Short mmCIF file of the C-alpha atoms (twelve columns), coordinates in Angstrom:
data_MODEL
# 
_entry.id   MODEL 
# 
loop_
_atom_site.group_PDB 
_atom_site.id 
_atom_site.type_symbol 
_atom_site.label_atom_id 
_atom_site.label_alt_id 
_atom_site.label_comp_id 
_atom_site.label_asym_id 
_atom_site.label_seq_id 
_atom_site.Cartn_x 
_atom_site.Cartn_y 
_atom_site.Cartn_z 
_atom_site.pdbx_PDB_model_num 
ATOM 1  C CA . UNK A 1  10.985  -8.276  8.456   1 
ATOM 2  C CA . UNK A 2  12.035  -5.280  6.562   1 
ATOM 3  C CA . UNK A 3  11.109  -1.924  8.060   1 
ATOM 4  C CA . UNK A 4  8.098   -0.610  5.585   1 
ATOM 5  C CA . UNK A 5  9.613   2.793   4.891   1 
ATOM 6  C CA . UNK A 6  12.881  0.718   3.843   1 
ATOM 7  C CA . UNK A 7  10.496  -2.018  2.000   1 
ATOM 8  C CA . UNK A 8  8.705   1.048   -0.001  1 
ATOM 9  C CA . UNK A 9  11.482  3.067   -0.972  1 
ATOM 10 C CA . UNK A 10 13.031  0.414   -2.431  1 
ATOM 11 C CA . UNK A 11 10.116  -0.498  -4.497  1 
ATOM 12 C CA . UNK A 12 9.794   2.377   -5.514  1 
ATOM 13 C CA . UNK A 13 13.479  2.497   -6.929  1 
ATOM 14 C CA . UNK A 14 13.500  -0.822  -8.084  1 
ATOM 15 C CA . UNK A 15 9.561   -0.624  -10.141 1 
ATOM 16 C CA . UNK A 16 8.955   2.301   -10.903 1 
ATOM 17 C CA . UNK A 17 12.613  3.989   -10.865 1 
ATOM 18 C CA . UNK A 18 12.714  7.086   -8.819  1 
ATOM 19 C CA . UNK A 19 16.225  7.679   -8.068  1 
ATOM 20 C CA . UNK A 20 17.050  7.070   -4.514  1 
ATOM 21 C CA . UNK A 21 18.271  10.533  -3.710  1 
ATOM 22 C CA . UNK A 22 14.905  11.537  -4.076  1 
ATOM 23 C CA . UNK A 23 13.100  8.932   -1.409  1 
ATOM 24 C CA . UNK A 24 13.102  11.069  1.649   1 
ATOM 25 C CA . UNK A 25 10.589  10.389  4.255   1 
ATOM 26 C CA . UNK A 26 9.062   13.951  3.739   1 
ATOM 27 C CA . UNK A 27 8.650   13.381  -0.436  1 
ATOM 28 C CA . UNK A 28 5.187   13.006  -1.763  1 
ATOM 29 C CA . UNK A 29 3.588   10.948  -4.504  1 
ATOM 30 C CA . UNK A 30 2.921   14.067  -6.482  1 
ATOM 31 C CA . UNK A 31 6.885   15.541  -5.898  1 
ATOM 32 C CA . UNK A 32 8.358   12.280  -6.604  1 
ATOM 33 C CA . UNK A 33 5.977   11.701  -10.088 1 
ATOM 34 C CA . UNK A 34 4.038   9.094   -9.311  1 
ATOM 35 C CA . UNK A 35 0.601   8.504   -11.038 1 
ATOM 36 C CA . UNK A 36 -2.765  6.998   -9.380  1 
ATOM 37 C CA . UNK A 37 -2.016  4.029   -11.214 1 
ATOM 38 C CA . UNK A 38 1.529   3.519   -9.785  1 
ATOM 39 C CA . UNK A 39 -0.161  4.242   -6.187  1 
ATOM 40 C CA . UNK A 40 -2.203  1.301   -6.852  1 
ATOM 41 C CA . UNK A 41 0.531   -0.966  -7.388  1 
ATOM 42 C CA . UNK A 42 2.526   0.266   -5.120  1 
ATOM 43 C CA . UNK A 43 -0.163  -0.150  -2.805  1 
ATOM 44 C CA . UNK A 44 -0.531  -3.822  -4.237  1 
ATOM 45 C CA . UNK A 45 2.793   -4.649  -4.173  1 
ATOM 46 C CA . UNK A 46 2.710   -3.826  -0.521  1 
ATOM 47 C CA . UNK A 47 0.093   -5.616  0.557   1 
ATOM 48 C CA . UNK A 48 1.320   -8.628  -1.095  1 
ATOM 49 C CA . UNK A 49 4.520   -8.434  0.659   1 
ATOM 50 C CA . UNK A 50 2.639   -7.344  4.053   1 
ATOM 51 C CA . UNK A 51 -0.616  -9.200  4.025   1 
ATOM 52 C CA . UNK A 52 -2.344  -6.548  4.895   1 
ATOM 53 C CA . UNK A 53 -5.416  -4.425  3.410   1 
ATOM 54 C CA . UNK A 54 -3.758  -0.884  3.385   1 
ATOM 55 C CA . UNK A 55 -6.346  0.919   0.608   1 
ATOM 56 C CA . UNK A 56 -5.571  4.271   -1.408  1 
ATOM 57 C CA . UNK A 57 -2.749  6.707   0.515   1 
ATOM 58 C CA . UNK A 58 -4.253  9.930   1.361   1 
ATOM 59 C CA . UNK A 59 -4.054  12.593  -0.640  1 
ATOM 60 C CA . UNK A 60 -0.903  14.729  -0.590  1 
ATOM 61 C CA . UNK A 61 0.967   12.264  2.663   1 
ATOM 62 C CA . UNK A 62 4.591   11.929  2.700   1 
ATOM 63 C CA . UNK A 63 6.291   8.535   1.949   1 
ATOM 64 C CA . UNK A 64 7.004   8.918   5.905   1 
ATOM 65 C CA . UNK A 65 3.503   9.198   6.986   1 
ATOM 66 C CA . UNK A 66 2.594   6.555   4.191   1 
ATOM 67 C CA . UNK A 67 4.828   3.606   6.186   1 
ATOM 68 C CA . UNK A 68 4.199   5.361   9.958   1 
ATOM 69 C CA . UNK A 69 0.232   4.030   8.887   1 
ATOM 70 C CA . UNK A 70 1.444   1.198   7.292   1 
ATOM 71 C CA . UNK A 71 3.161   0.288   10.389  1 
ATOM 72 C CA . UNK A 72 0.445   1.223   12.684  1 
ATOM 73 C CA . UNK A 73 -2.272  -1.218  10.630  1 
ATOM 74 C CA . UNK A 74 0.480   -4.197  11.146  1 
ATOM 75 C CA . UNK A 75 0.905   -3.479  14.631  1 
ATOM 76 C CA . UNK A 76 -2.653  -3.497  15.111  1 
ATOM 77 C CA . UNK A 77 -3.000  -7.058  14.433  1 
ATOM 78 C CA . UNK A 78 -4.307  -6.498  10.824  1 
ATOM 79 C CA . UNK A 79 -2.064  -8.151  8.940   1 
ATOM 80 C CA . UNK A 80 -4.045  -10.815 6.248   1 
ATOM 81 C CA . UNK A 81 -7.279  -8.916  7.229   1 
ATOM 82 C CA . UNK A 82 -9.432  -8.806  3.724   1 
ATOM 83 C CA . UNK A 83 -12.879 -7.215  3.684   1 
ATOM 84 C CA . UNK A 84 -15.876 -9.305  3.442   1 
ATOM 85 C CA . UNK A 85 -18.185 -9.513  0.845   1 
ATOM 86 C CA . UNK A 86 -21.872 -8.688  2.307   1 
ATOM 87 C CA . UNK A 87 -23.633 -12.570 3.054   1 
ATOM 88 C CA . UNK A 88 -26.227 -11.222 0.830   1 
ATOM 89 C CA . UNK A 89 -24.217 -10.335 -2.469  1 
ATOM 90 C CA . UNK A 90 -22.956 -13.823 -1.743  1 
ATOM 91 C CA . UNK A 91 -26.431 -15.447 -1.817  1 
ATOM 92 C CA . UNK A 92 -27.618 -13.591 -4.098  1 
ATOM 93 C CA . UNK A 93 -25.244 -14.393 -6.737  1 
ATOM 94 C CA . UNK A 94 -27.049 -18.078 -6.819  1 
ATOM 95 C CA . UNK A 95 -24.810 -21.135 -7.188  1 
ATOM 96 C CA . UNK A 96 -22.094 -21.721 -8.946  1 
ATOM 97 C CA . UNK A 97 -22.559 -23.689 -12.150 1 
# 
């Protein structure tokens, strides 16, 4: 598998094209240009790739700490994990017609 620092970087050179000079593992969303809604699929595009459930980046975290966490939640075992709808906001949606 592709290291995830490797994996991102090139995503975000290839999608959303921040030259590659600029992906350094201390850069931030914010110095590097990218909007919330490039986060999200970024984030998407990730989790795709990763199966795993990785939600927003925190606030002002380098692309280096991004993919240290990244890596951390697939060690962890949580690859595929998805989070479960509430067994009552299933039932109570009734049945399917």
């Amino acid at each position: 598998m592709e290291p995830v620092y490797d994996l991102m970087t090139r995503l975000l050179s290839e999608y959303f094209g921040v030259p590659e000079e600029q992906l350094t593992p201390d850069a931030t969303f914010e110095r590097l240009d990218i909007d919330s809604l490039a986060q999200v699929e970024l984030v998407t595009l990730l989790e795709d790739r990763l199966k795993v459930t990785l939600g927003e980046p925190p606030a002002g975290a380098t692309l280096g700490e991004i993919a240290a966490r990244i890596e951390r939640l697939v060690a962890a075992g949580t690859v595929g994990a998805q989070p479960q709808a509430p067994a009552d906001a299933v039932a109570s949606a009734g049945p399917a017609r």
